[in-house]
Short mmCIF file of C-alpha atoms in Angstrom, two decimals:
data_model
loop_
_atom_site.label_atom_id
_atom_site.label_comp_id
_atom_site.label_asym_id
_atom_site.label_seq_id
_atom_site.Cartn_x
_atom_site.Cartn_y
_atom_site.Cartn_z
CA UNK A 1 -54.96 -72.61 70.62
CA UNK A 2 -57.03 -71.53 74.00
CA UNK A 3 -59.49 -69.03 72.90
CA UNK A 4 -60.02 -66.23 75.84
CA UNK A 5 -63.73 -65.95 77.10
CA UNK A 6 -63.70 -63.40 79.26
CA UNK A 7 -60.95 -60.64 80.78
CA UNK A 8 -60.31 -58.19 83.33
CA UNK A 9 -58.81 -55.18 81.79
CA UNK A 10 -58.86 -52.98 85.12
CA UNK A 11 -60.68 -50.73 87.18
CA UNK A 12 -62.39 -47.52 85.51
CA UNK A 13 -60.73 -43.90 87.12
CA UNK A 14 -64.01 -41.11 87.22
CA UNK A 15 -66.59 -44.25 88.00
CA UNK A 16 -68.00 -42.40 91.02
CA UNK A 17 -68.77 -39.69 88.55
CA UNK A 18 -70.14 -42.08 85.93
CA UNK A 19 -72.79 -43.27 88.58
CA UNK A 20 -73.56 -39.74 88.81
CA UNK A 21 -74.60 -39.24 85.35
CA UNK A 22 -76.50 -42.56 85.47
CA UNK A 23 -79.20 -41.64 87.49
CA UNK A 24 -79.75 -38.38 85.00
CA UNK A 25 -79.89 -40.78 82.03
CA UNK A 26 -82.61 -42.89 84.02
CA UNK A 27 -84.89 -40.89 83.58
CA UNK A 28 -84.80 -40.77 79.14
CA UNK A 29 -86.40 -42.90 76.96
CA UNK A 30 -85.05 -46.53 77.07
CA UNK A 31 -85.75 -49.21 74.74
CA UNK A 32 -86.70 -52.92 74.84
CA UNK A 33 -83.99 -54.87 73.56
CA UNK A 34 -85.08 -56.09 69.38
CA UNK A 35 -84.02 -59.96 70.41
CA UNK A 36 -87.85 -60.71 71.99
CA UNK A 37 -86.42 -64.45 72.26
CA UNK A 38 -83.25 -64.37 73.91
CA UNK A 39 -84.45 -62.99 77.02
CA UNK A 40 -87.54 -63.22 79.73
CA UNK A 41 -87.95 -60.31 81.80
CA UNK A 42 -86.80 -56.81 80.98
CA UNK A 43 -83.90 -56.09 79.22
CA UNK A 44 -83.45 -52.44 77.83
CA UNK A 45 -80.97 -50.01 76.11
CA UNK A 46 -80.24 -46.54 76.09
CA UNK A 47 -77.95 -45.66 73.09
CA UNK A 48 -74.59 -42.87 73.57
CA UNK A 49 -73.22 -43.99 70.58
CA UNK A 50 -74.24 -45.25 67.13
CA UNK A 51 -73.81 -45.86 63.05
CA UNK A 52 -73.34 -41.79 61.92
CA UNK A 53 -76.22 -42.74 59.25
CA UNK A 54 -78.57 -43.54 62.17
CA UNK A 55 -77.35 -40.37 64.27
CA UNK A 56 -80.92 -38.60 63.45
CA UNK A 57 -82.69 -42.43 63.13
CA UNK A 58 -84.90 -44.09 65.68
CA UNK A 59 -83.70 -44.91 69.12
CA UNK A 60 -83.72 -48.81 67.93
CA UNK A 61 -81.43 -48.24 64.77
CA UNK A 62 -78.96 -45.78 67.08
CA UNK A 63 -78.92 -49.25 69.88
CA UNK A 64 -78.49 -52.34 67.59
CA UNK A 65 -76.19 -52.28 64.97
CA UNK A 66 -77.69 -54.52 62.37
CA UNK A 67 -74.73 -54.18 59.66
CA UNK A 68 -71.13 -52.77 59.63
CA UNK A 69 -70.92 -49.43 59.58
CA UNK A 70 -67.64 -47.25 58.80
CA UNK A 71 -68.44 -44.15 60.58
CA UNK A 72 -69.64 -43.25 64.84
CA UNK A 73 -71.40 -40.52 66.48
CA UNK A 74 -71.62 -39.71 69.89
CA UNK A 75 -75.20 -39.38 70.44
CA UNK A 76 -76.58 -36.06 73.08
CA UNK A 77 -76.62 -37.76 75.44
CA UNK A 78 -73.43 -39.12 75.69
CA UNK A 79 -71.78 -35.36 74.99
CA UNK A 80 -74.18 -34.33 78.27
CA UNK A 81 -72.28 -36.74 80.57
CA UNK A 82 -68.82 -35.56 80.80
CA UNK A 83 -67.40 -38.36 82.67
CA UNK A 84 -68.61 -41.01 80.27
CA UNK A 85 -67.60 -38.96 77.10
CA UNK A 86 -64.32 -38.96 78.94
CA UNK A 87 -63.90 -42.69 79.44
CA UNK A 88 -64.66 -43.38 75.96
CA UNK A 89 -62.76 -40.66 74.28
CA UNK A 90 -59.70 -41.92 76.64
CA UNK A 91 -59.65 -45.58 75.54
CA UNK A 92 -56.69 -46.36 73.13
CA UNK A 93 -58.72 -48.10 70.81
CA UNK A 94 -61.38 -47.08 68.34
CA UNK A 95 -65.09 -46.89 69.94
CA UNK A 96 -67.54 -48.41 67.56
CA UNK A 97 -71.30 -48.61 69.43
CA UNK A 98 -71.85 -47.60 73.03
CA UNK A 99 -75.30 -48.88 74.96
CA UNK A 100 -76.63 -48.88 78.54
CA UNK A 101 -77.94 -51.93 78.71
CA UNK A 102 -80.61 -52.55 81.98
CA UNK A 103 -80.80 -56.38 83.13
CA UNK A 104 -84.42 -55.84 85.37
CA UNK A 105 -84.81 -57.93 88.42
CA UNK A 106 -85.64 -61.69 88.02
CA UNK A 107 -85.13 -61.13 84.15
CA UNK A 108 -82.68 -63.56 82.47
CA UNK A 109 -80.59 -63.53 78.83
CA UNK A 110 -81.08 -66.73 77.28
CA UNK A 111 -77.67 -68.63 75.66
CA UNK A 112 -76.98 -67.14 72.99
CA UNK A 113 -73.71 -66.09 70.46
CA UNK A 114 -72.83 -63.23 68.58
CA UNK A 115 -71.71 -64.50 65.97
CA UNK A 116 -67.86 -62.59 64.81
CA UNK A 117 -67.78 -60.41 68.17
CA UNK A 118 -64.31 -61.75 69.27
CA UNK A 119 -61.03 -60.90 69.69
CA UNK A 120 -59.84 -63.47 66.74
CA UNK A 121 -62.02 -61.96 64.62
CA UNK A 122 -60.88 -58.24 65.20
CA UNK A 123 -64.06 -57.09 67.17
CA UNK A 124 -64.23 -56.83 71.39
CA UNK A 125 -67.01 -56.37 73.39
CA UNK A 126 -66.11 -54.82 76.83
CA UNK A 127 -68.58 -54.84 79.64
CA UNK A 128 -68.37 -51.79 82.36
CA UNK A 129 -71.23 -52.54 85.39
CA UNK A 130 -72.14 -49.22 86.51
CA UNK A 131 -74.72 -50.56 88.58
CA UNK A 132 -75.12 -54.59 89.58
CA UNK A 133 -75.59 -56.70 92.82
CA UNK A 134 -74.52 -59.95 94.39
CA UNK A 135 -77.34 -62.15 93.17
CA UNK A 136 -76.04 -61.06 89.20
CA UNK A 137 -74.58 -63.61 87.44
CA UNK A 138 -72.74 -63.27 84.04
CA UNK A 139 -71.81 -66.98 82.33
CA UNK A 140 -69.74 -66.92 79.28
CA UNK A 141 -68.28 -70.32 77.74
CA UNK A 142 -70.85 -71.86 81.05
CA UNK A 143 -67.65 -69.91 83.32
CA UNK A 144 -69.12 -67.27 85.72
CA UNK A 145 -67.83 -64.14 84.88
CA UNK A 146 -66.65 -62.39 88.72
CA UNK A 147 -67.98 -58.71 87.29
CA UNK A 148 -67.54 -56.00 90.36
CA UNK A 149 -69.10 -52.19 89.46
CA UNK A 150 -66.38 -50.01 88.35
CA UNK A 151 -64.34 -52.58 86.56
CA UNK A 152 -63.81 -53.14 82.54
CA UNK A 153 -64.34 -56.41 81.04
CA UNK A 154 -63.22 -57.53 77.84
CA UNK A 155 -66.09 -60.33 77.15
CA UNK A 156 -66.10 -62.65 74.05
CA UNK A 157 -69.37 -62.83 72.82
CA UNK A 158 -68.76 -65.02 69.95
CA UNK A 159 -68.85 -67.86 72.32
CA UNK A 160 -72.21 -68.49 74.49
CA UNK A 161 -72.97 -66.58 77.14
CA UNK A 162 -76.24 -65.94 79.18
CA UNK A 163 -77.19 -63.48 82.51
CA UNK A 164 -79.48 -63.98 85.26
CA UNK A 165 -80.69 -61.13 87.62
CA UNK A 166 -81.96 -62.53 90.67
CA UNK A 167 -81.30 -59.54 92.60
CA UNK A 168 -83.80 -57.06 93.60
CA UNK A 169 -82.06 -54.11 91.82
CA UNK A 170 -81.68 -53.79 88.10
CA UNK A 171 -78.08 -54.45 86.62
CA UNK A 172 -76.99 -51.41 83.85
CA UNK A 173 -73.53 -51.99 82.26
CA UNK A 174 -71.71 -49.63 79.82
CA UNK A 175 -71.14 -51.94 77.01
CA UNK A 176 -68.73 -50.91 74.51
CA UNK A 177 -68.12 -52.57 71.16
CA UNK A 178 -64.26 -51.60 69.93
CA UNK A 179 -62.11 -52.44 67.00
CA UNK A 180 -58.99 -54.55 68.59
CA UNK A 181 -55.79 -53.10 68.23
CA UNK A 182 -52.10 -54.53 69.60
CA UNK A 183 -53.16 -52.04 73.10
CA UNK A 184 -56.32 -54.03 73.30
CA UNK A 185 -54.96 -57.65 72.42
CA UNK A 186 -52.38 -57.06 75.02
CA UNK A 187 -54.83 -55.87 77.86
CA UNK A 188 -56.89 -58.83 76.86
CA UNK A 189 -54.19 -61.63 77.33
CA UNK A 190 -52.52 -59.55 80.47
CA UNK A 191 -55.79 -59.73 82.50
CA UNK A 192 -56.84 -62.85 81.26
CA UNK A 193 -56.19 -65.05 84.24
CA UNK A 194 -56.89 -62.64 87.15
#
């Protein structure tokens, strides 16, 4: 059996507006990513949504999700940005964790796996680039990934994948993590090839 590695699930309605509410969430308190060794450069997070038991917690509990949790909160600041608490209260599938995550100029993500994040195992990661440039480049399974702003990526991050930002502008992607359901499976395999 082919195992997908990456899929284009569409372009996001409201993106214009998401943009929007970017630049107000630039300027809170973002956080180094916890994985010092798979990355050089900058690489930070802003968490919207997180584990309800870390809902009051530190910034780094609310962005990494260390163990499985069974409950989600929006965070503030994901409730302040109406377009983005729209997107994610719109998808068909349940939300789990949702990050900014801020790929600084001539900063690179090593290789790396996450372990179980896949669609065979019941977990998807989906990737929405809010903000990116041409010199970005997303590998998964050593395939480049043809990510455009404004358009939703299913990415499976069980296998290896790694980013370089050569550009001079930072990349920030909404990255979602979602419980698959037979909506999600079938967006997966219908965009898979395009």
């Amino acid at each position: 059996m082919t195992i997908c590695s990456f899929s284009l699930l569409g372009h996001v309605a409201g993106f214009q507006q998401m943009r929007q509410e970017l630049e107000l969430l630039l300027d809170l308190e973002w956080h180094a990513h916890v994985n010092k060794r798979d990355y050089q450069g900058g690489w930070d997070v802003l968490p919207l949504r997180c584990a309800s038991e870390h809902l009051n917690g530190h910034a780094i509990l609310q962005g990494f999700a260390l163990y499985a949790s069974e409950g989600w909160s929006n965070l503030p600041q994901l409730e302040q940005s109406p377009a983005l608490l729209r997107f994610v209260t719109a998808l068909p599938y349940q939300v789990k964790s949702v990050r900014l995550m801020r790929l600084h100029p001539g900063a690179e993500i090593k290789p790396h796996r996450d372990h179980g994040l896949c669609l065979e195992e019941g977990e998807a990661r989906l990737h929405l680039p809010l903000q990116t440039n041409e010199l970005l480049k997303f590998f998964v399974n050593k395939q480049q990934v043809p990510m455009q702003a404004g358009e939703l990526w299913y990415i499976n991050a069980d296998q290896v994948h790694q980013v370089e930002n050569k550009g001079s502008e930072s990349r920030i992607n909404l990255v979602l993590d979602c419980v698959v359901n037979e909506e999600l499976k079938e967006q997966i395999y219908a965009g898979w090839n395009t």
